[in-house]
């Protein structure tokens, strides 16, 4: 039985990846931060689905700012594969907390790589680094490939670029089987509610059910390459099944604006987005990335991976899920009101 360690297991990508690995028969370990409230909602169903005697999913407290804790978790679990997904991943927020973003995304990655080295796992473990299309920033060419020069335009993009290069350095210096997945935007119903796509789909559902009137956004003209997160985690796994580590762009090859996302989401519910969306300058970034679109040809040839879910299908999937969620919330609220009366 293969053993995998996932940092960021409670996030969108971590939850889908955990599902995938459990289906493939892995023993899955997840690194989570200690918090005053439970933050495992995205993976709670995995415990329910596993047989009572099946202990293939285990969580460990740790933090990317704590080198000793990382070393301890690695020494205890001795994984065959490590998927490093944890980060402060909100681009706009990274301008507000740049030091934290760098501490976790950049130096946290270095601490994890050093923990791998000091626990003697370098020669046996396979390591996946979650890199980002935000590293391309002010793009030098379109579409972006593995050879496109990097020019990040946010603290988040800079932190991810450091992590990308330090993973490549450990691959070359110490022979670590380390691969960088340069993932373009990938969404799902499990996306955090502060990210623009989920913010749109949740607001559209709430407006449809009369719980909200307006949605406030920033730059509607930013264009992104949006794919389905549940498919993108398969690419992560495929990278670590290759004999030789490498770096791969993972993308759909299509680009759409935030405006188009709004139009698609609201029209799914029979609404005109222009009646409900307003611009709020506070959501603008100090530096904007205008256009991202990836060329995943290398992944298709070498990994046999390509995106399957189309843009409108992805929007529909997210809107439908949020409509069901908001409907349940509304019904619970109505029941509580009735009970209180």
CSV table of C-alpha atoms in Angstrom, one decimal:
chain,number,residue,atom,x,y,z
A,1,UNK,CA,0.0,0.0,0.0
A,2,UNK,CA,1.5,3.4,-1.0
A,3,UNK,CA,1.5,6.1,1.6
A,4,UNK,CA,1.0,9.8,0.7
A,5,UNK,CA,1.3,13.0,2.7
A,6,UNK,CA,-0.8,16.0,1.7
A,7,UNK,CA,-0.2,19.4,3.0
A,8,UNK,CA,-3.3,21.6,2.6
A,9,UNK,CA,-5.5,18.5,2.7
A,10,UNK,CA,-8.5,20.5,4.0
A,11,UNK,CA,-8.4,22.8,1.0
A,12,UNK,CA,-10.2,22.4,-2.3
A,13,UNK,CA,-7.4,20.6,-4.1
A,14,UNK,CA,-6.4,18.6,-1.0
A,15,UNK,CA,-9.9,17.2,-0.5
A,16,UNK,CA,-10.2,16.1,-4.2
A,17,UNK,CA,-6.7,14.6,-4.1
A,18,UNK,CA,-7.4,12.7,-0.9
A,19,UNK,CA,-10.5,11.2,-2.6
A,20,UNK,CA,-8.4,10.2,-5.6
A,21,UNK,CA,-5.7,8.6,-3.6
A,22,UNK,CA,-8.1,6.7,-1.4
A,23,UNK,CA,-9.8,5.3,-4.5
A,24,UNK,CA,-6.4,4.1,-5.7
A,25,UNK,CA,-5.8,2.3,-2.4
A,26,UNK,CA,-3.4,4.7,-0.8
A,27,UNK,CA,-2.9,5.3,2.9
A,28,UNK,CA,-3.4,9.1,3.1
A,29,UNK,CA,-1.9,11.4,5.7
A,30,UNK,CA,-2.8,15.0,5.9
A,31,UNK,CA,-1.1,18.0,7.6
A,32,UNK,CA,-3.4,20.4,9.3
A,33,UNK,CA,-3.0,23.5,11.4
A,34,UNK,CA,-4.4,23.6,14.9
A,35,UNK,CA,-7.3,26.0,15.1
A,36,UNK,CA,-10.0,26.9,17.6
A,37,UNK,CA,-12.7,25.7,15.2
A,38,UNK,CA,-12.9,22.6,13.0
A,39,UNK,CA,-11.8,23.3,9.4
A,40,UNK,CA,-12.2,19.8,8.0
A,41,UNK,CA,-15.6,20.2,6.3
A,42,UNK,CA,-14.2,19.4,2.8
A,43,UNK,CA,-12.9,16.0,3.9
A,44,UNK,CA,-15.5,15.0,6.6
A,45,UNK,CA,-17.4,12.9,4.1
A,46,UNK,CA,-14.2,10.8,3.5
A,47,UNK,CA,-14.4,9.5,7.1
A,48,UNK,CA,-18.1,8.8,6.7
A,49,UNK,CA,-17.4,6.8,3.5
A,50,UNK,CA,-14.6,4.8,4.8
A,51,UNK,CA,-15.4,1.5,6.6
A,52,UNK,CA,-15.2,1.8,10.4
A,53,UNK,CA,-12.1,-0.4,10.5
A,54,UNK,CA,-10.4,1.4,7.6
A,55,UNK,CA,-7.8,3.8,9.0
A,56,UNK,CA,-6.3,4.8,5.7
A,57,UNK,CA,-6.9,8.5,6.3
A,58,UNK,CA,-5.0,10.1,9.2
A,59,UNK,CA,-4.5,13.8,10.1
A,60,UNK,CA,-1.5,15.2,11.8
A,61,UNK,CA,-1.1,18.6,13.4
A,62,UNK,CA,1.7,20.7,12.0
A,63,UNK,CA,2.5,24.0,10.4
A,64,UNK,CA,4.8,25.1,7.6
A,65,UNK,CA,6.4,27.7,10.0
A,66,UNK,CA,7.5,24.9,12.3
A,67,UNK,CA,10.4,23.0,10.9
A,68,UNK,CA,10.6,20.6,13.9
A,69,UNK,CA,6.9,19.6,13.5
A,70,UNK,CA,7.4,19.0,9.8
A,71,UNK,CA,10.4,16.7,10.5
A,72,UNK,CA,8.4,14.9,13.1
A,73,UNK,CA,5.5,14.2,10.8
A,74,UNK,CA,7.8,13.0,8.0
A,75,UNK,CA,9.7,10.7,10.4
A,76,UNK,CA,6.4,9.2,11.7
A,77,UNK,CA,4.7,8.7,8.3
A,78,UNK,CA,7.7,8.1,6.0
A,79,UNK,CA,5.5,8.7,2.9
A,80,UNK,CA,6.2,7.4,-0.6
A,81,UNK,CA,4.7,10.6,-2.1
A,82,UNK,CA,4.4,14.1,-0.8
A,83,UNK,CA,1.9,16.6,-2.3
A,84,UNK,CA,2.7,20.1,-1.1
A,85,UNK,CA,-0.5,22.1,-1.6
A,86,UNK,CA,-0.6,24.3,1.5
A,87,UNK,CA,-0.2,28.1,1.0
A,88,UNK,CA,-1.8,31.4,1.6
A,89,UNK,CA,-3.4,31.2,-1.8
A,90,UNK,CA,-5.6,34.3,-2.2
A,91,UNK,CA,-3.8,36.7,-4.6
A,92,UNK,CA,-5.5,40.0,-3.5
A,93,UNK,CA,-5.0,39.1,0.2
A,94,UNK,CA,-1.3,38.5,-0.4
A,95,UNK,CA,-1.0,42.3,-0.9
A,96,UNK,CA,-2.4,42.8,2.6
A,97,UNK,CA,-0.3,40.1,4.3
A,98,UNK,CA,2.8,39.8,2.1
A,99,UNK,CA,5.1,38.6,4.9
A,100,UNK,CA,2.7,35.8,5.9
A,101,UNK,CA,2.3,34.9,2.3
A,102,UNK,CA,6.0,34.6,1.8
A,103,UNK,CA,6.6,32.9,5.2
A,104,UNK,CA,4.2,30.1,4.3
A,105,UNK,CA,4.4,29.9,0.5
A,106,UNK,CA,8.2,30.4,0.1
A,107,UNK,CA,10.0,29.6,3.3
A,108,UNK,CA,7.4,27.0,4.3
A,109,UNK,CA,8.3,25.1,1.2
A,110,UNK,CA,12.0,25.3,2.0
A,111,UNK,CA,11.4,24.0,5.5
A,112,UNK,CA,9.5,21.1,4.1
A,113,UNK,CA,12.2,20.3,1.6
A,114,UNK,CA,14.8,20.5,4.3
A,115,UNK,CA,12.7,18.2,6.5
A,116,UNK,CA,12.7,15.7,3.6
A,117,UNK,CA,16.4,15.9,3.4
A,118,UNK,CA,17.1,15.6,7.1
A,119,UNK,CA,14.8,12.6,7.6
A,120,UNK,CA,16.7,10.7,4.8
A,121,UNK,CA,13.7,10.6,2.4
A,122,UNK,CA,15.4,12.3,-0.5
A,123,UNK,CA,16.3,9.1,-2.3
A,124,UNK,CA,12.9,7.4,-1.9
A,125,UNK,CA,10.1,10.0,-1.8
A,126,UNK,CA,8.4,11.6,-4.8
A,127,UNK,CA,7.5,15.3,-4.3
A,128,UNK,CA,4.8,17.4,-5.9
A,129,UNK,CA,5.1,21.2,-5.7
A,130,UNK,CA,1.9,23.2,-6.3
A,131,UNK,CA,3.1,26.0,-8.6
A,132,UNK,CA,0.8,28.6,-10.1
A,133,UNK,CA,0.0,30.4,-13.3
A,134,UNK,CA,0.3,33.6,-11.3
A,135,UNK,CA,4.1,33.2,-11.6
A,136,UNK,CA,3.7,34.3,-15.3
A,137,UNK,CA,2.2,37.6,-14.2
A,138,UNK,CA,2.8,40.2,-16.8
A,139,UNK,CA,2.9,37.5,-19.6
A,140,UNK,CA,5.7,37.6,-22.2
A,141,UNK,CA,3.7,35.4,-24.6
A,142,UNK,CA,0.3,33.8,-25.1
A,143,UNK,CA,-0.4,31.0,-24.5
A,144,UNK,CA,2.0,30.3,-21.6
A,145,UNK,CA,4.1,27.1,-21.6
A,146,UNK,CA,6.7,25.6,-19.4
A,147,UNK,CA,9.3,27.8,-21.3
A,148,UNK,CA,7.5,31.1,-20.9
A,149,UNK,CA,9.5,33.6,-18.7
A,150,UNK,CA,8.1,34.3,-15.3
A,151,UNK,CA,7.1,37.9,-14.2
A,152,UNK,CA,4.9,37.6,-11.1
A,153,UNK,CA,2.8,40.7,-10.1
A,154,UNK,CA,1.8,39.8,-6.5
A,155,UNK,CA,3.4,38.7,-3.3
A,156,UNK,CA,1.6,35.4,-3.9
A,157,UNK,CA,3.1,35.0,-7.3
A,158,UNK,CA,6.6,35.8,-5.9
A,159,UNK,CA,6.2,33.3,-3.1
A,160,UNK,CA,5.1,30.6,-5.6
A,161,UNK,CA,8.1,31.4,-7.8
A,162,UNK,CA,10.5,31.0,-4.9
A,163,UNK,CA,8.9,27.6,-4.1
A,164,UNK,CA,9.1,26.6,-7.8
A,165,UNK,CA,12.8,27.3,-8.0
A,166,UNK,CA,13.8,25.8,-4.7
A,167,UNK,CA,12.0,22.6,-5.6
A,168,UNK,CA,13.9,22.5,-8.8
A,169,UNK,CA,17.1,23.2,-6.9
A,170,UNK,CA,16.6,20.2,-4.6
A,171,UNK,CA,15.8,18.1,-7.6
A,172,UNK,CA,19.2,19.0,-9.1
A,173,UNK,CA,21.3,19.2,-6.0
A,174,UNK,CA,20.0,16.2,-4.0
A,175,UNK,CA,18.4,14.0,-6.6
A,176,UNK,CA,14.9,14.5,-5.2
A,177,UNK,CA,12.1,13.3,-7.5
A,178,UNK,CA,10.4,16.7,-7.4
A,179,UNK,CA,7.9,17.9,-10.0
A,180,UNK,CA,6.3,21.3,-10.4
A,181,UNK,CA,2.7,21.5,-11.5
A,182,UNK,CA,2.1,24.9,-12.9
A,183,UNK,CA,-1.7,24.9,-12.5
A,184,UNK,CA,-3.9,27.6,-14.0
A,185,UNK,CA,-7.1,28.6,-12.2
A,186,UNK,CA,-9.1,25.6,-11.2
A,187,UNK,CA,-12.5,25.8,-9.5
A,188,UNK,CA,-15.2,23.7,-8.0
A,189,UNK,CA,-18.1,23.8,-5.6
A,190,UNK,CA,-15.4,23.4,-2.9
A,191,UNK,CA,-13.7,26.6,-3.8
A,192,UNK,CA,-13.4,29.1,-1.0
A,193,UNK,CA,-16.2,31.7,-0.9
A,194,UNK,CA,-13.8,34.6,-1.1
A,195,UNK,CA,-12.4,33.6,-4.5
A,196,UNK,CA,-14.1,35.4,-7.3
A,197,UNK,CA,-15.7,32.4,-9.1
A,198,UNK,CA,-17.3,31.0,-5.9
A,199,UNK,CA,-18.2,34.5,-4.8
A,200,UNK,CA,-20.1,34.9,-8.1
A,201,UNK,CA,-21.9,31.5,-8.0
A,202,UNK,CA,-22.9,31.8,-4.4
A,203,UNK,CA,-24.2,35.4,-4.8
A,204,UNK,CA,-26.2,34.4,-7.9
A,205,UNK,CA,-27.9,31.6,-5.9
A,206,UNK,CA,-28.6,34.0,-3.0
A,207,UNK,CA,-30.0,36.7,-5.3
A,208,UNK,CA,-32.2,34.1,-7.1
A,209,UNK,CA,-33.7,33.1,-3.7
A,210,UNK,CA,-34.2,36.6,-2.5
A,211,UNK,CA,-31.4,36.6,0.1
A,212,UNK,CA,-29.2,39.1,-1.5
A,213,UNK,CA,-29.6,42.0,-3.9
A,214,UNK,CA,-26.1,43.0,-5.1
A,215,UNK,CA,-22.7,41.5,-5.8
A,216,UNK,CA,-19.7,43.7,-5.6
A,217,UNK,CA,-16.6,42.9,-7.7
A,218,UNK,CA,-13.4,44.4,-8.9
A,219,UNK,CA,-11.8,44.0,-12.3
A,220,UNK,CA,-14.4,42.4,-14.7
A,221,UNK,CA,-12.0,42.4,-17.6
A,222,UNK,CA,-9.3,40.1,-16.1
A,223,UNK,CA,-9.2,36.9,-18.2
A,224,UNK,CA,-8.3,33.5,-16.8
A,225,UNK,CA,-8.0,29.9,-17.9
A,226,UNK,CA,-10.5,28.1,-15.7
A,227,UNK,CA,-10.7,24.4,-15.3
A,228,UNK,CA,-12.3,21.8,-12.9
A,229,UNK,CA,-10.2,21.1,-9.8
A,230,UNK,CA,-11.3,17.5,-9.5
A,231,UNK,CA,-9.6,16.8,-12.9
A,232,UNK,CA,-6.5,18.8,-12.0
A,233,UNK,CA,-5.6,16.6,-9.0
A,234,UNK,CA,-5.3,13.7,-11.4
A,235,UNK,CA,-2.5,15.5,-13.2
A,236,UNK,CA,-0.7,15.9,-9.8
A,237,UNK,CA,-0.8,12.2,-9.3
A,238,UNK,CA,0.3,11.4,-12.8
A,239,UNK,CA,3.4,13.6,-12.4
A,240,UNK,CA,4.6,11.4,-9.5
A,241,UNK,CA,4.1,8.2,-11.4
A,242,UNK,CA,6.7,9.2,-14.0
A,243,UNK,CA,10.1,7.7,-13.9
A,244,UNK,CA,11.7,11.2,-14.3
A,245,UNK,CA,10.5,14.3,-12.5
A,246,UNK,CA,9.6,17.3,-14.6
A,247,UNK,CA,7.6,20.5,-14.7
A,248,UNK,CA,4.2,20.7,-16.4
A,249,UNK,CA,1.6,23.4,-17.3
A,250,UNK,CA,-1.9,22.2,-16.4
A,251,UNK,CA,-4.7,24.2,-18.1
A,252,UNK,CA,-7.7,24.1,-20.5
A,253,UNK,CA,-6.2,26.3,-23.2
A,254,UNK,CA,-9.2,28.6,-23.1
A,255,UNK,CA,-9.5,32.0,-21.5
A,256,UNK,CA,-12.6,33.8,-20.3
A,257,UNK,CA,-13.2,37.1,-18.5
A,258,UNK,CA,-14.7,37.6,-15.0
A,259,UNK,CA,-17.5,39.4,-16.9
A,260,UNK,CA,-18.1,36.2,-18.9
A,261,UNK,CA,-18.2,34.2,-15.7
A,262,UNK,CA,-20.8,36.5,-14.3
A,263,UNK,CA,-22.9,36.3,-17.4
A,264,UNK,CA,-22.7,32.5,-17.5
A,265,UNK,CA,-23.5,32.1,-13.8
A,266,UNK,CA,-26.5,34.5,-13.6
A,267,UNK,CA,-28.0,33.3,-16.9
A,268,UNK,CA,-28.0,29.7,-15.5
A,269,UNK,CA,-30.6,31.0,-13.0
A,270,UNK,CA,-32.5,33.1,-15.5
A,271,UNK,CA,-31.0,36.4,-14.3
A,272,UNK,CA,-29.3,39.3,-16.0
A,273,UNK,CA,-26.0,39.9,-14.2
A,274,UNK,CA,-26.0,43.5,-15.1
A,275,UNK,CA,-29.0,44.1,-12.8
A,276,UNK,CA,-27.1,42.8,-9.8
A,277,UNK,CA,-23.3,43.3,-10.2
A,278,UNK,CA,-21.6,46.5,-9.2
A,279,UNK,CA,-17.9,47.6,-9.1
A,280,UNK,CA,-16.2,48.3,-5.8
A,281,UNK,CA,-12.7,49.8,-6.1
A,282,UNK,CA,-11.6,48.1,-2.9
A,283,UNK,CA,-11.5,44.8,-4.8
A,284,UNK,CA,-8.9,46.0,-7.3
A,285,UNK,CA,-5.4,44.8,-6.8
A,286,UNK,CA,-2.4,47.2,-6.7
A,287,UNK,CA,-1.0,45.2,-9.7
A,288,UNK,CA,-3.3,43.3,-12.1
A,289,UNK,CA,-2.6,40.2,-14.2
A,290,UNK,CA,-4.7,40.9,-17.3
A,291,UNK,CA,-4.5,37.6,-19.2
A,292,UNK,CA,-3.6,34.0,-18.4
A,293,UNK,CA,-4.1,31.0,-20.7
A,294,UNK,CA,-2.1,27.9,-20.6
A,295,UNK,CA,-0.8,25.4,-23.2
A,296,UNK,CA,-0.9,21.9,-21.6
A,297,UNK,CA,0.4,20.1,-24.7
A,298,UNK,CA,3.4,18.7,-22.7
A,299,UNK,CA,1.1,17.2,-20.1
A,300,UNK,CA,-1.1,15.6,-22.8
A,301,UNK,CA,1.9,14.0,-24.5
A,302,UNK,CA,3.9,12.9,-21.5
A,303,UNK,CA,1.2,12.3,-18.9
A,304,UNK,CA,-1.8,11.5,-21.1
A,305,UNK,CA,-3.8,14.2,-19.3
A,306,UNK,CA,-6.1,16.9,-20.7
A,307,UNK,CA,-8.9,18.9,-19.4
A,308,UNK,CA,-12.4,17.6,-20.1
A,309,UNK,CA,-14.9,19.9,-18.4
A,310,UNK,CA,-15.8,22.9,-20.5
A,311,UNK,CA,-16.2,26.5,-19.2
A,312,UNK,CA,-20.0,26.6,-19.2
A,313,UNK,CA,-20.3,23.1,-17.7
A,314,UNK,CA,-18.0,24.2,-14.9
A,315,UNK,CA,-20.0,27.3,-14.2
A,316,UNK,CA,-23.3,25.3,-14.3
A,317,UNK,CA,-21.8,22.7,-11.9
A,318,UNK,CA,-20.8,25.4,-9.4
A,319,UNK,CA,-24.1,27.4,-9.7
A,320,UNK,CA,-26.2,24.2,-9.2
A,321,UNK,CA,-24.2,23.2,-6.1
A,322,UNK,CA,-24.5,26.7,-4.6
A,323,UNK,CA,-28.2,26.8,-5.4
A,324,UNK,CA,-28.7,23.6,-3.4
A,325,UNK,CA,-26.6,24.8,-0.6
A,326,UNK,CA,-28.3,28.2,-0.3
A,327,UNK,CA,-31.7,26.6,-0.5
A,328,UNK,CA,-30.8,24.4,2.5
A,329,UNK,CA,-29.6,27.4,4.4
A,330,UNK,CA,-32.8,29.3,3.6
A,331,UNK,CA,-35.0,26.3,4.7
A,332,UNK,CA,-33.0,26.0,7.9
A,333,UNK,CA,-33.4,29.7,8.6
A,334,UNK,CA,-37.1,29.6,8.0
A,335,UNK,CA,-37.4,26.6,10.3
A,336,UNK,CA,-35.5,28.3,13.0
A,337,UNK,CA,-37.7,31.4,12.6
A,338,UNK,CA,-40.8,29.3,12.9
A,339,UNK,CA,-39.5,27.5,15.9
A,340,UNK,CA,-38.6,30.8,17.6
A,341,UNK,CA,-42.0,32.2,17.0
